[in-house]
Short mmCIF file of C-alpha atoms in Angstrom, two decimals:
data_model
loop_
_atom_site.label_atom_id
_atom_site.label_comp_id
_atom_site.label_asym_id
_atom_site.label_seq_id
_atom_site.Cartn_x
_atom_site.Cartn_y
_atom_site.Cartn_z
CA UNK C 1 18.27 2.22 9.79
CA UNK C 2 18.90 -0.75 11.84
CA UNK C 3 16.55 -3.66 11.66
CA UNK C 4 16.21 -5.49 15.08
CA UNK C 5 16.29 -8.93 14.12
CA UNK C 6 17.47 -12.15 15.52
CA UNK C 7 20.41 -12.92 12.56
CA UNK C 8 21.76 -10.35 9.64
CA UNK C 9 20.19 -10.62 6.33
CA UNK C 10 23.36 -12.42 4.32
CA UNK C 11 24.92 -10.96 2.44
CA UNK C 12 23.53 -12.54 -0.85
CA UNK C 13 19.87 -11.08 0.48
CA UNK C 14 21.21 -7.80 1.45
CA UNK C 15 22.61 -7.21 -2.27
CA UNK C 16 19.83 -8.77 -4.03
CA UNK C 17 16.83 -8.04 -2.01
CA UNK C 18 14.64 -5.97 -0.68
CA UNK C 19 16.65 -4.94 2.86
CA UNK C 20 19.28 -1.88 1.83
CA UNK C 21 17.38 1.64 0.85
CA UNK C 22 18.72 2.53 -3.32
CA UNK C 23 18.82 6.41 -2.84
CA UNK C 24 19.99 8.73 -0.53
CA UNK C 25 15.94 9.60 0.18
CA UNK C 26 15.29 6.38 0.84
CA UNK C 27 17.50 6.76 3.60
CA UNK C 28 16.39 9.67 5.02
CA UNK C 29 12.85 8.44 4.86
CA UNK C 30 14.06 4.99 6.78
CA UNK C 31 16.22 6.99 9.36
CA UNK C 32 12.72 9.23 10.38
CA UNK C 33 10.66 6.05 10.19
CA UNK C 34 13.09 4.67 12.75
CA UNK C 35 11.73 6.78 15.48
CA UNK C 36 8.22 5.50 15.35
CA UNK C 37 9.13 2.01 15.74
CA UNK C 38 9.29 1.74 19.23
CA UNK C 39 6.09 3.00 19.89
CA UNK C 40 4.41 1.31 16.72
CA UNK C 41 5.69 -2.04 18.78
CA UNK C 42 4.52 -0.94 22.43
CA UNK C 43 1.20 -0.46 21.00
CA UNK C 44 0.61 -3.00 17.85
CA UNK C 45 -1.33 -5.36 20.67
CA UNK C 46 -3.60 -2.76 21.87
CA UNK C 47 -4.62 -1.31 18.84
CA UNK C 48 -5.09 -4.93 17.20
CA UNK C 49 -7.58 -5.67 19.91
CA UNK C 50 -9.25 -2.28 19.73
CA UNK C 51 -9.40 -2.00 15.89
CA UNK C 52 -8.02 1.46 16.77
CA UNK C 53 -5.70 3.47 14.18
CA UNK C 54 -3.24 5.07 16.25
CA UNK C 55 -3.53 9.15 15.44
CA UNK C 56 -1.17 10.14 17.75
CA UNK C 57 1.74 8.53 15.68
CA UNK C 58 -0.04 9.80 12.40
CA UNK C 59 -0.19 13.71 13.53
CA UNK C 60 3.86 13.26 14.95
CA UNK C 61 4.47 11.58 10.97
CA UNK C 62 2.76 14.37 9.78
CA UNK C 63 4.63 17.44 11.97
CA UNK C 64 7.87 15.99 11.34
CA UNK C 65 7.54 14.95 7.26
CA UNK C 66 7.64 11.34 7.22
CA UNK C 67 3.73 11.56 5.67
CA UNK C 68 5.12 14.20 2.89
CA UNK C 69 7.86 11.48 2.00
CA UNK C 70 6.89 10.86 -1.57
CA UNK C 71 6.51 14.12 -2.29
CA UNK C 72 9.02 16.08 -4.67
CA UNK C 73 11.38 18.07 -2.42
CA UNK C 74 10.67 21.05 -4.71
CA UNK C 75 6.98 21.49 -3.33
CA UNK C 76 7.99 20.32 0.42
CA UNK C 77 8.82 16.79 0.78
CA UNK C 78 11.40 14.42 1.40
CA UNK C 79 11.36 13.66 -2.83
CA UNK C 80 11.46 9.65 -2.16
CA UNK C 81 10.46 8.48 -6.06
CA UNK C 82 12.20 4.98 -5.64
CA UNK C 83 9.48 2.13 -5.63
CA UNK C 84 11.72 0.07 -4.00
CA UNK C 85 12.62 2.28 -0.96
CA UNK C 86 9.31 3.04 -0.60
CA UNK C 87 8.41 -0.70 -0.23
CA UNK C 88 11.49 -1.14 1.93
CA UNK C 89 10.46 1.63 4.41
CA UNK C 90 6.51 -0.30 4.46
CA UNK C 91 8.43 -3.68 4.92
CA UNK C 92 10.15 -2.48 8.49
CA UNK C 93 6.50 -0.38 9.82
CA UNK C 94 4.98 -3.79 8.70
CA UNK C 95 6.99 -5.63 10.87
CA UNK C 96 5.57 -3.79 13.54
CA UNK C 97 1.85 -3.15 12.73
CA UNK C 98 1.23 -3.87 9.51
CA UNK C 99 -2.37 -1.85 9.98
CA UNK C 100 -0.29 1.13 10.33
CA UNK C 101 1.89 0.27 6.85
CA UNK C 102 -1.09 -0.49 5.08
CA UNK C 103 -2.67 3.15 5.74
CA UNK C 104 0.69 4.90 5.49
CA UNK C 105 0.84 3.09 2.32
CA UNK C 106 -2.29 5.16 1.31
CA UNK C 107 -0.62 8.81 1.50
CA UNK C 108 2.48 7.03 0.09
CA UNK C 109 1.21 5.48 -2.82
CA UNK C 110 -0.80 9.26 -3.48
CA UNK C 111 2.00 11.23 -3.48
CA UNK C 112 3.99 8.84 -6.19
CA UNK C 113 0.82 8.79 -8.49
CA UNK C 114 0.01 12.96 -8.06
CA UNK C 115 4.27 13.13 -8.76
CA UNK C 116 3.77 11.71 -12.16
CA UNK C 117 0.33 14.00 -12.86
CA UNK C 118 2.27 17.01 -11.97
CA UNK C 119 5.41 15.91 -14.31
CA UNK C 120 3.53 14.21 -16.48
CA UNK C 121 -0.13 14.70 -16.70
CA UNK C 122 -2.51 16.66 -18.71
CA UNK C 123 -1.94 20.60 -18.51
CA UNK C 124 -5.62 20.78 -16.87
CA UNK C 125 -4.27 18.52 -14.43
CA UNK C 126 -1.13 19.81 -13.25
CA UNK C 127 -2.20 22.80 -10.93
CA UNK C 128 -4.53 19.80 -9.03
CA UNK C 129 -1.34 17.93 -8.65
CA UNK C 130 0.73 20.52 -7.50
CA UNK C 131 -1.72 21.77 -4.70
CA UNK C 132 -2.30 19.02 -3.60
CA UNK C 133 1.43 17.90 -3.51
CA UNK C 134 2.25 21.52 -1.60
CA UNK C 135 0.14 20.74 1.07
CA UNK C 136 0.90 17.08 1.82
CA UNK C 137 4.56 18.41 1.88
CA UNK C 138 3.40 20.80 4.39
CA UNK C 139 1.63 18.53 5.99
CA UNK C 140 -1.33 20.04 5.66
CA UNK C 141 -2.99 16.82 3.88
CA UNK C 142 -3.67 13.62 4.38
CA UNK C 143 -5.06 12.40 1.26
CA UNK C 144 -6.63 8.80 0.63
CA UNK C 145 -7.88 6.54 -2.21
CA UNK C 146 -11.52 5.55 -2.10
CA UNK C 147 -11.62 2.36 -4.97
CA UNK C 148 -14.04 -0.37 -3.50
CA UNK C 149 -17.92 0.21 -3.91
CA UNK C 150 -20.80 -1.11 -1.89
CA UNK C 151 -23.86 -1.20 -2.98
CA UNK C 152 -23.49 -0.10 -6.88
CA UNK C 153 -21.21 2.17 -8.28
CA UNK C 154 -20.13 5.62 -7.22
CA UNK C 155 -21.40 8.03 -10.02
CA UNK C 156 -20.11 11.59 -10.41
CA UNK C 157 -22.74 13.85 -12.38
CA UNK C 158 -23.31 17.44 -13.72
CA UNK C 159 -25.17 19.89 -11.89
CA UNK C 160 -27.30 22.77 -13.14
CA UNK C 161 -24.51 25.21 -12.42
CA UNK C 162 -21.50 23.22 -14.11
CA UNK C 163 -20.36 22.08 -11.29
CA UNK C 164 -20.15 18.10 -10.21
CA UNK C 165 -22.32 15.98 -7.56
CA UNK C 166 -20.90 12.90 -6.41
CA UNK C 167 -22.94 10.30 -5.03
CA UNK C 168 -21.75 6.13 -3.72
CA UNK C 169 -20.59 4.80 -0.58
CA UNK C 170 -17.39 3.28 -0.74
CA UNK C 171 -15.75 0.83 1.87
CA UNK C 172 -12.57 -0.31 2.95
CA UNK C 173 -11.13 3.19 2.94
CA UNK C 174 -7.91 2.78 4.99
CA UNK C 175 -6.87 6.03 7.08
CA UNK C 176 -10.33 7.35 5.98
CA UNK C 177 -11.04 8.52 9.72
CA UNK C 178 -7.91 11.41 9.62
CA UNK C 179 -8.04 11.97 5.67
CA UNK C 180 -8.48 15.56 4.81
CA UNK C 181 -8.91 14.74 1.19
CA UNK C 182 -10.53 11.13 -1.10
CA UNK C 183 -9.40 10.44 -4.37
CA UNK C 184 -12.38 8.68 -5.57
CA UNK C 185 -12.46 6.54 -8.59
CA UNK C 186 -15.94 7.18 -10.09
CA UNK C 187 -17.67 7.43 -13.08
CA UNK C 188 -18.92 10.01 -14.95
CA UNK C 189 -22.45 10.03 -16.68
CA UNK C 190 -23.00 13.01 -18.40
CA UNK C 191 -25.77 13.90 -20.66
CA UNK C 192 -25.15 13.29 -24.27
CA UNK C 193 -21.89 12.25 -24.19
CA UNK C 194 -20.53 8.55 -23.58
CA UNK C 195 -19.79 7.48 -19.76
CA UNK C 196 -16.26 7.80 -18.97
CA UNK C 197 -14.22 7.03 -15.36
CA UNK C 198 -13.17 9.88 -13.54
CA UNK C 199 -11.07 10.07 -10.24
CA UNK C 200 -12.75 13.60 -8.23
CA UNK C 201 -11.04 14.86 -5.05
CA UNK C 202 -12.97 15.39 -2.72
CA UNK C 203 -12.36 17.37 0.45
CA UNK C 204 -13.45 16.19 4.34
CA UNK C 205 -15.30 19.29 5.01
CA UNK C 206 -17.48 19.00 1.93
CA UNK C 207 -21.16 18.83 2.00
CA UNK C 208 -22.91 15.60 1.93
CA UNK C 209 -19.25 13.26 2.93
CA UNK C 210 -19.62 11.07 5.84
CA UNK C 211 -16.83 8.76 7.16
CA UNK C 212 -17.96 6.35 9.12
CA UNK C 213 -16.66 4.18 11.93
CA UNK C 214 -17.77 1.01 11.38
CA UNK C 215 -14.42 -0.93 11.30
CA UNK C 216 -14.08 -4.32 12.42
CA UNK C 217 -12.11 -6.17 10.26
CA UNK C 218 -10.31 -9.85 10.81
CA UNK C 219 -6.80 -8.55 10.53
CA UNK C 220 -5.04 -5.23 9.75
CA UNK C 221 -7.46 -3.83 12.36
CA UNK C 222 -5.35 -1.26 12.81
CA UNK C 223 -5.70 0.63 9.78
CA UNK C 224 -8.72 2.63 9.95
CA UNK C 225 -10.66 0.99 6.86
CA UNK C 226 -13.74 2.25 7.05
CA UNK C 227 -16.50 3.12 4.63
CA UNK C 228 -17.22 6.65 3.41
CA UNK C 229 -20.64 8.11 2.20
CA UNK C 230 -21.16 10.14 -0.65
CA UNK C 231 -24.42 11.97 -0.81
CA UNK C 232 -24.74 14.97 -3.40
CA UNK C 233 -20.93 15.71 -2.90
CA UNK C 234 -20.44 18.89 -4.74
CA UNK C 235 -17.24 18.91 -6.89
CA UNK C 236 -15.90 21.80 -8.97
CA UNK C 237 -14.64 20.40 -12.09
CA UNK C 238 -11.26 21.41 -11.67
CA UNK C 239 -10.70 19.03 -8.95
CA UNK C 240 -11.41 16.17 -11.50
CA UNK C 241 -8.92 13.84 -12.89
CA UNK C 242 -9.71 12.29 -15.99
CA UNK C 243 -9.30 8.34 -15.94
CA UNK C 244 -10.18 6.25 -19.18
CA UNK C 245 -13.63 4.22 -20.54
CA UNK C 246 -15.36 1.18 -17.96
CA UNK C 247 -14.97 -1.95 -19.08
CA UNK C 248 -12.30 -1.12 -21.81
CA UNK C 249 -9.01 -2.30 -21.40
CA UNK C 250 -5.90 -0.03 -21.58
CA UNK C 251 -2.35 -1.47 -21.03
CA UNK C 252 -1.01 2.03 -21.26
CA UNK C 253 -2.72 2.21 -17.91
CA UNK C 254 -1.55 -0.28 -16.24
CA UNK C 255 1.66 1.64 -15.43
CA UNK C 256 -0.24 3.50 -13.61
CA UNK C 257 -1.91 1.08 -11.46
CA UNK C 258 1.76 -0.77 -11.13
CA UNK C 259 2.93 2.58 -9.26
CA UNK C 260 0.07 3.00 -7.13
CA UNK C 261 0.39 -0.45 -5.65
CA UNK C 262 3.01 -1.86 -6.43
CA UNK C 263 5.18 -1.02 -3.01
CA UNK C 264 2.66 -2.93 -0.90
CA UNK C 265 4.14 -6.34 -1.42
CA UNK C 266 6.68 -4.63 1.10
CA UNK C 267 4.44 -5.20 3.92
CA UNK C 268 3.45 -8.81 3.37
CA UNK C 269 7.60 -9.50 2.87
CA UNK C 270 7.69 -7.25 6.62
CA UNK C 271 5.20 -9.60 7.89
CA UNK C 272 6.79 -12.51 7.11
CA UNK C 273 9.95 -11.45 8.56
CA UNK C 274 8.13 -10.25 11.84
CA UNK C 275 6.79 -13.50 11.85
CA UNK C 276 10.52 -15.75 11.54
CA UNK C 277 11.89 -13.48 13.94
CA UNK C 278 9.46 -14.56 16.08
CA UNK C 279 9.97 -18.68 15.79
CA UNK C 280 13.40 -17.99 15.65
CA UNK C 281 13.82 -16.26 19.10
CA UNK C 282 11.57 -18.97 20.30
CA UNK C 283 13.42 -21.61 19.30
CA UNK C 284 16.74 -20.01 20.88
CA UNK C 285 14.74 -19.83 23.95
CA UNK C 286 13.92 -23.44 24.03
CA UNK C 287 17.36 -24.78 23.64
CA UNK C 288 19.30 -27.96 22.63
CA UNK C 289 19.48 -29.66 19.30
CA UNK C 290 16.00 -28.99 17.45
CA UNK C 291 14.40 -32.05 15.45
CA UNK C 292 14.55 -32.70 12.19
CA UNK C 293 11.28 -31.52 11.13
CA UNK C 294 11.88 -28.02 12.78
CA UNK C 295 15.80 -28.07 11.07
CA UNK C 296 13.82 -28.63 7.85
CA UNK C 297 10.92 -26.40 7.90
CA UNK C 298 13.17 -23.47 8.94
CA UNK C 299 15.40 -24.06 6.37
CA UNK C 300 12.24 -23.88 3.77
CA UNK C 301 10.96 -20.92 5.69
CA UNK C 302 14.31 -18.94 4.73
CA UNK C 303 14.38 -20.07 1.03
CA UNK C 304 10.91 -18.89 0.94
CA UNK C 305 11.97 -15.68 2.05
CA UNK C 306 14.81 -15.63 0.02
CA UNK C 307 12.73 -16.16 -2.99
CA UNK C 308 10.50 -13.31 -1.99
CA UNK C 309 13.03 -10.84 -1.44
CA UNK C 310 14.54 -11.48 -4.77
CA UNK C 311 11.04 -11.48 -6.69
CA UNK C 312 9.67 -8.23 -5.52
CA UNK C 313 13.31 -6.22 -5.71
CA UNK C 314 12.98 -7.20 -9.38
CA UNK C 315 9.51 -6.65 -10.21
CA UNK C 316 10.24 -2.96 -8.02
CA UNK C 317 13.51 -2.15 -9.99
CA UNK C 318 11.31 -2.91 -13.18
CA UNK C 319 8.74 -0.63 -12.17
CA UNK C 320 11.67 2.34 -11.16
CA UNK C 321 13.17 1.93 -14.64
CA UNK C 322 9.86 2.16 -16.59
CA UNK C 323 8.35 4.52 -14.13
CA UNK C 324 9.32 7.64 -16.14
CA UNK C 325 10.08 6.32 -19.41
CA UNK C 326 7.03 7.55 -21.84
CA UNK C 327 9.39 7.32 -24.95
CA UNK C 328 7.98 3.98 -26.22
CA UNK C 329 4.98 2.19 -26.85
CA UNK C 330 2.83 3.06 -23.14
CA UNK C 331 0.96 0.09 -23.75
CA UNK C 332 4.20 -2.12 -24.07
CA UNK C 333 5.39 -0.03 -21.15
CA UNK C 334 2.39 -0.92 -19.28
CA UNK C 335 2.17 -4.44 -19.51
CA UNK C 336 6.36 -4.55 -19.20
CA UNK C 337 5.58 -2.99 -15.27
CA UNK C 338 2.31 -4.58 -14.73
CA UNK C 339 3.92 -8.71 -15.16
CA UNK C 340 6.77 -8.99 -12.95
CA UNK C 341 4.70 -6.95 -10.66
CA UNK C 342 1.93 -9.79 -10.81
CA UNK C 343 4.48 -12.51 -10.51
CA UNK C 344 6.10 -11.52 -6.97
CA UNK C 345 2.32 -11.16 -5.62
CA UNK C 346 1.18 -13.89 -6.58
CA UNK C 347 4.54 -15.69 -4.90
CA UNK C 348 4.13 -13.23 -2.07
CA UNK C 349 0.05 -13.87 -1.90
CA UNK C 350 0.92 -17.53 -1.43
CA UNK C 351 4.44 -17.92 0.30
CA UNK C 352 4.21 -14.62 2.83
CA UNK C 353 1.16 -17.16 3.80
CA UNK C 354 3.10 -20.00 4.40
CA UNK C 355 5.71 -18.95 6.21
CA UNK C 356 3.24 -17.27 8.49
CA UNK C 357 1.62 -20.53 8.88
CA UNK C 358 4.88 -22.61 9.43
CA UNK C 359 5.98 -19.89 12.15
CA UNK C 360 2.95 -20.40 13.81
CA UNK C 361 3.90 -24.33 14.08
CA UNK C 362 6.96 -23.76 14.74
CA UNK C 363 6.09 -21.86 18.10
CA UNK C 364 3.10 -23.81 18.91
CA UNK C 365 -0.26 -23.67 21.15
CA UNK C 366 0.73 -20.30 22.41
CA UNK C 367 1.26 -18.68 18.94
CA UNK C 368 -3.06 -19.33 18.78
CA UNK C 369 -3.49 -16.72 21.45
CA UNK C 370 -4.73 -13.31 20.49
CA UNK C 371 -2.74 -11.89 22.70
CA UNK C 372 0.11 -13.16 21.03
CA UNK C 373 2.08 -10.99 17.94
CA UNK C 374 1.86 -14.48 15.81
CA UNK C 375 -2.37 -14.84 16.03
CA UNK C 376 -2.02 -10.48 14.21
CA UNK C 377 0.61 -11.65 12.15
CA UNK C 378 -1.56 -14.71 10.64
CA UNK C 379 -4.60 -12.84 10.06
CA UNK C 380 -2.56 -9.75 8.45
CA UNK C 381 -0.83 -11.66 6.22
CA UNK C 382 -4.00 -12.63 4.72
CA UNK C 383 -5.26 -9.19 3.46
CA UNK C 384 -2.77 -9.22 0.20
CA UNK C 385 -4.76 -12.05 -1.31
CA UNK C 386 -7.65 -9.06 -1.65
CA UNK C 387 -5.69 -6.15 -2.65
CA UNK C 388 -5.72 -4.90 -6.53
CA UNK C 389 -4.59 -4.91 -8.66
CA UNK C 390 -5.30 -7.70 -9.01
CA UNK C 391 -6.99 -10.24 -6.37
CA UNK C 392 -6.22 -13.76 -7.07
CA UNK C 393 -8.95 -14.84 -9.73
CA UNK C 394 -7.93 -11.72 -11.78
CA UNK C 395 -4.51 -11.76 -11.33
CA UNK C 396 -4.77 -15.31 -13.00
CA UNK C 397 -6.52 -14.22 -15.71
CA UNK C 398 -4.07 -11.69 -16.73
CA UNK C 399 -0.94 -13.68 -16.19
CA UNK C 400 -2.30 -16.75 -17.96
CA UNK C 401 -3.43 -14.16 -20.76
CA UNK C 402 0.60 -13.43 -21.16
CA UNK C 403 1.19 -17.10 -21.16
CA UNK C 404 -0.68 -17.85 -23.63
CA UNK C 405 0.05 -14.55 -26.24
CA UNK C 406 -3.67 -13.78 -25.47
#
C-alpha cells in the first residue's frame, strides 16, 4: 500500500521502523485498508466538527472483511496475528482520522485477545472464543471493550436462577454506537466466595443495555466514545471470561494487556506523520531558502520521528516474539512484553506531542483554525497520554519500579 506523503521514508526508517507490513496478511489487510482512505480524508473535517462516527465506512469494512482482519483465517478472517502490522495498518487510517483508527482499533485489538483464548485459554473458554471469532469473521460482529467506570464499579452478580446480572455504566466506549457485542471488565461478587474480576459479554439486544449518545469529546471526536448503561443485564455464565483478583498484581497478566493495546501507539506515530506532511507541503508552498530556526526544528521534528519509529517496531517485535511463547516463566514473560511496550509510549506520549506542536508552528496562524487538519491533529494527538495501560502517573510507577529492582 502506497503512503501519500510528501518524501519516502529512507531507507534506514523503512528497514527499521514501523512503515513496511512483516507478513503476507499484513499486506492484504493494508491493500483493503487502502480503499477507505480516500473517503476517510474527504470526510475527517466533517465528522471532526460533528463528533459523528462515520457508519457508512464501518458497514463497507465490515461487508468486505477488513473488520474480521485479526481473526484466524480458519474461522473467517484475514488471520493478521502480527502486532506490528496491525499497528502499521492503524498508523496509515490514523493519518487520516485518527477517530476512525482509534475505534477500528477496538474490533482489532478483540480479535487478537479472543485468538489467544481460543488457542490458548481455559477449555470453558474456548467455545466463547470461537463464536465469537466465527462471527466477526463473518462479519456478523462488531464487538467492543467496555474498561472505564463512572460512577463506581461495574459489578456482575448471581441471580436466583444461576444465571448473571450485570449492573455499572461505563464511559468512553469507542464504536459503542454500532457494537453488537461489550466485553466488559467487571467484577464478580458472589456469595460466600472471595470477589474476583470477570470480563462478561454482553450482547446489544440484551435487556437492561443502553448506549448512549452523549459524545462530545475534545479530540478523536470521531470515534463514537460514548457511555453504555448497564441495568440488571442478564448474563448466562457461559459467556463469562474469567480475569484474576482486584487489587492483586499479576505480571503473568500483563501479556495480556501488552496485546490488547499495545498496537495503538500506531496511531499517535500516524498522527505525527499526518501532521509533518502537513508543514512540509506548506513549507514547499511558501518557497525560497527557509530560516534557520525552521531548517532546525524540522530537522528535530524528523529525528523525533525517527526515534519513534524505531522504539515502537521494537517494543511490537518484542511483543510478536513473546506473544505465543507460554514455555517459560508467564510472569517473566509478562513483564519482558509489558517494558519496552511502556518505554515507546511514554516516548510516543511525549514526542508524537511535540512534533504536533512544532508542526503547528511551523505552519502558523492558520494551523489554529478548526477548520484546518492541524487544529484535529493537535487535539488527537493528545488522547494517548489517557489510554491504559498505563496513563502517565502509572506508567511511571511501573517503569521506575523496573529501575529500581522494585
Amino acid at each position: 500500500m502506497k503512503e501519500a506523503s510528501v518524501h519516502e521514508h529512507p531507507g534506514v526508517l523503512a528497514d527499521n521502523g514501523l512503515c513496511e507490513p512483516k507478513t503476507p496478511a499484513g499486506r492484504r489487510l493494508l491493500d483493503l485498508l487502502e480503499r477507505y482512505l480516500p473517503a476517510l480524508e474527504a470526510e475527517s473535517r466533517e465528522n471532526d466538527r460533528e463528533a459523528t462516527l462515520p457508519v457508512h465506512l464501518f458497514d463497507r469494512m465490515r461487508k468486505e472483511g477488513a473488520l474480521g482482519a485479526t481473526v484466524p483465517e480458519d474461522l473467517g478472517g484475514l488471520g493478521v496475528r502480527s502486532l506490528h502490522d496491525v499497528a502499521l495498518a492503524l498508523a496509515r487510517i490514523a493519518g487520516r482520522d485518527a477517530g476512525v483508527a482509534l475505534a477500528l482499533h477496538m474490533q482489532f485489538s478483540r480479535g487478537l485477545t479472543l485468538d489467544f483464548e481460543w488457542r490458548h485459554g481455559a477449555p470453558s473458554t474456548r467455545p466463547l472464543a470461537e463464536d465469537l471469532l466465527r462471527h466477526m469473521g463473518s462479519g456478523e460482529a462488531v464487538i467492543c471493550g467496555a474498561v472505564k467506570d463512572v460512577r463506581g464499579t461495574t459489578v456482575l452478580t448471581r441471580a436466583a436462577d444461576g444465571s448473571y446480572r450485570l449492573n455499572g455504566r461505563k464511559t468512553l466506549v469507542s464504536m459503542a454506537g454500532i457494537a453488537t457485542h461489550y466485553v466488559v471488565s467487571a467484577r464478580l461478587e458472589e456469595a460466600g466466595a472471595p470477589v474476583r474480576l470477570a470480563a462478561p459479554v454482553v450482547a446489544r439486544t440484551s435487556p437492561g443495555l443502553t448506549v448512549l449518545d452523549n459524545w462530545d469529546g475534545m479530540g478523536m471526536r470521531s470515534s463514537g466514545s460514548v457511555d453504555i448503561v448497564f441495568d440488571g443485564c442478564p448474563v448466562d455464565r457461559s459467556r463469562v471470561l474469567p480475569r484474576g483478583e482486584p487489587g492483586v498484581r499479576d505480571d503473568a497478566a500483563l501479556a495480556g494487556q501488552t496485546v490488547s493495546s499495545i498496537a495503538m501507539l500506531g496511531i499517535y506515530v500516524g498522527i505525527a506523520e499526518a501532521a509533518r506532511r502537513i508543514a512540509v507541503v506548506e513549507l514547499l508552498r511558501r518557497g525560497g531558502a527557509p530560516p534557520a530556526g525552521v531548517r532546525t526544528t524540522m530537522a528535530e521534528i524528523d529525528a523525533r520521528l525517527f526515534a519513534l519509529h524505531t522504539a515502537v517496531a521494537s517494543a511490537l517485535t518484542t511483543a510478536d516474539r513473546l506473544a505465543d511463547d507460554l514455555s517459560g516463566d508467564l510472569a517473566a514473560r509478562g513483564r519482558a512484553m509489558m517494558t519496552p511496550f511502556q518505554y515507546a509510549k511514554l516516548l510516543v506520549n511525549r514526542h508524537a506531542v511535540g512534533v504536533v506542536d512544532d508542526c503547528l508552528m511551523l505552519v502558523g496562524g492558520a494551523g489554529y483554525s478548526n477548520s484546518h487538519p492541524l487544529a484535529r491533529l493537535y487535539r488527537d494527538v493528545r488522547a494517548g497520554g489517557f489510554m491504559h495501560p498505563y496513563n502517565f502517573t502509572d506508567g511511571v510507577d511501573y517503569l521506575s519500579e523496573v529501575a529500581l529492582g522494585r
